[in-house]
Amino acid sequence: AQTVTQSQPEMSVQEAETVTLSCTYDTSESDYYLFWYKQPPSRQMILVIRQEAYKQQNATENRFSVNFQKAAKSFSLKISDSQLGDAAMYFCAYNAGGTSYGKLTFGQGTILTVHP
Amino acid sequence: GAVVSQHPSRVICKSGTSVKIECRSLDFQATTMFWYRQFPKQSLMLMATSNEGSKATYEQGVEKDKFLINHASLTLSTLTVTSAHPEDSSFYICSALEEGFSNQPQHFGDGTRLSIL
């Protein structure tokens, strides 16, 4: 079974600074998808960024970028120029793709606090 | 953008009551929907996969008779918590895959907070 591990229960960052959230996963698949989701206090699930395993290039969405290391099974999220609105719980998630597409396995989550 | 509506957003009821939660795709057709459960400050756990016109597929450890799932149309899946007890209190979230857009990110509903007294 696939597992996703986020080893940082909580992280904090100063506004305008950069923070990196860690995620590792375990799978025997060669093709899969990885995601970072943001869950603010409203508990909405907001997609931050998505990476397809067959793509070597790291995904980027504005201030958010990932460091995808397939061999090491690592998928960290870097938030640049942190803003107060970035404060939330962040979940790393894995999806095997194919007929299992959509069935997400989530990590434990990291609570991010942004200090003004 | 694609919108998934989940209703009700919050429900409080007595032990022994059955509670139905609706997950509706408002502007797209969803052949597949998913139901997740989230305890406070914890991760989301997949409960089941709901496919239109067929029986739901439940994850290991999820009681089929406790959590009844029906996906009768391309825009609606329902989760019924039967004879709910306090331990069923949780946050339930649905998500939907848009038909014809395979391998695209799923769309999440806003969740239902269920409290059983």
Coordinates of N, CA and C in Angstrom, one line a residue, chain A residues 33 35 37 39 41-45 47 50 89 91 97-98 101-104 106-109 111, chain B residues 34 36 38-44 46 49 59 91 93 97 102-106 108-110 113:
Chain A
Y33 N 0.8 10.5 -9.6 CA 0.6 11.9 -9.4 C 0.8 12.3 -7.9
F35 N 0.4 15.7 -5.2 CA -0.4 16.9 -5.0 C 0.0 17.6 -3.7
Y37 N -2.2 20.1 -1.2 CA -3.5 20.8 -0.9 C -3.3 21.7 0.3
Q39 N -5.6 23.5 3.3 CA -6.9 23.5 4.0 C -6.9 24.6 5.0
P41 N -8.8 27.3 7.8 CA -9.8 27.0 8.9 C -11.2 26.7 8.4
S42 N -11.6 27.2 7.2 CA -12.9 26.9 6.6 C -13.0 25.4 6.2
R43 N -11.9 24.8 6.2 CA -11.8 23.3 5.8 C -12.0 23.0 4.4
Q44 N -12.1 24.0 3.5 CA -12.1 23.8 2.1 C -10.8 23.1 1.7
M45 N -10.8 22.3 0.7 CA -9.6 21.7 0.2 C -9.2 22.4 -1.1
L47 N -6.5 23.0 -4.1 CA -5.3 22.5 -4.8 C -4.3 23.6 -4.9
R50 N 0.4 20.4 -8.5 CA 0.2 19.0 -9.0 C 1.5 18.7 -9.8
M89 N -3.5 24.4 7.0 CA -2.9 23.1 7.1 C -2.6 22.7 5.7
F91 N -1.5 19.6 3.1 CA -1.5 18.1 2.9 C -0.8 17.8 1.6
G97 N -2.9 6.9 -10.2 CA -3.3 7.0 -11.6 C -3.9 5.8 -12.2
G98 N -4.1 5.8 -13.5 CA -4.8 4.7 -14.2 C -6.2 4.5 -13.6
Y101 N -7.1 6.4 -10.5 CA -7.0 7.9 -10.5 C -8.2 8.5 -9.6
G102 N -7.8 9.4 -8.8 CA -8.8 10.1 -7.9 C -8.7 9.6 -6.5
K103 N -8.2 8.4 -6.3 CA -8.2 7.9 -5.0 C -6.9 8.4 -4.3
L104 N -7.1 9.4 -3.5 CA -5.9 10.1 -2.9 C -5.5 9.5 -1.6
F106 N -3.4 10.7 1.6 CA -2.9 11.9 2.2 C -1.9 11.7 3.3
G107 N -1.0 12.7 3.4 CA -0.1 12.7 4.5 C -0.8 13.2 5.7
Q108 N -0.1 13.3 6.8 CA -0.7 13.7 8.1 C -1.0 15.2 8.2
G109 N -0.3 15.9 7.3 CA -0.6 17.4 7.3 C 0.5 18.1 8.1
I111 N 0.8 22.1 9.8 CA 0.1 23.3 10.1 C 1.2 24.5 9.9
Chain B
F34 N -15.9 10.6 -4.7 CA -15.2 9.9 -3.6 C -15.7 10.5 -2.3
Y36 N -14.5 11.1 1.7 CA -13.4 11.1 2.7 C -13.9 11.4 4.1
Q38 N -12.6 13.0 7.9 CA -11.5 13.7 8.5 C -11.8 14.0 10.0
F39 N -11.0 13.4 10.9 CA -11.1 13.8 12.3 C -10.4 15.1 12.6
P40 N -10.7 15.7 13.7 CA -10.1 17.1 14.0 C -8.6 17.0 14.0
K41 N -8.0 18.0 13.2 CA -6.6 18.1 13.1 C -5.9 16.9 12.6
Q42 N -6.6 16.1 11.9 CA -6.0 14.9 11.3 C -6.1 14.9 9.8
S43 N -5.6 13.8 9.2 CA -5.6 13.8 7.7 C -7.0 13.3 7.2
L44 N -7.1 13.4 5.9 CA -8.3 12.8 5.2 C -8.1 11.3 4.9
L46 N -9.7 8.1 2.8 CA -10.7 7.7 1.8 C -11.6 6.6 2.4
T49 N -15.3 4.8 -3.0 CA -15.4 5.3 -4.4 C -16.7 5.1 -4.9
E59 N -13.2 1.2 1.1 CA -11.9 0.9 1.5 C -11.9 -0.1 2.7
F91 N -15.8 15.0 10.2 CA -16.0 15.9 9.0 C -15.9 15.0 7.8
I93 N -16.1 14.8 3.6 CA -15.8 15.6 2.4 C -16.0 14.7 1.2
L97 N -14.7 13.6 -9.9 CA -13.9 13.7 -11.2 C -14.9 14.1 -12.3
S102 N -10.2 12.9 -17.9 CA -9.4 11.9 -17.1 C -8.1 12.5 -16.7
N103 N -7.6 12.1 -15.6 CA -6.3 12.5 -15.1 C -6.2 14.0 -14.8
Q104 N -7.3 14.6 -14.6 CA -7.4 16.0 -14.1 C -7.7 16.0 -12.6
P105 N -7.3 17.1 -11.9 CA -7.5 17.1 -10.5 C -9.0 17.0 -10.2
Q106 N -9.3 16.4 -9.1 CA -10.7 16.3 -8.7 C -11.2 17.6 -8.0
F108 N -13.3 19.3 -4.9 CA -13.8 18.9 -3.6 C -15.1 19.8 -3.2
G109 N -16.0 19.1 -2.5 CA -17.0 19.9 -1.8 C -16.5 20.6 -0.6
D110 N -17.3 21.4 0.1 CA -16.9 22.1 1.2 C -17.0 21.3 2.5
R113 N -19.9 18.8 8.6 CA -19.5 18.5 9.9 C -20.7 17.8 10.6

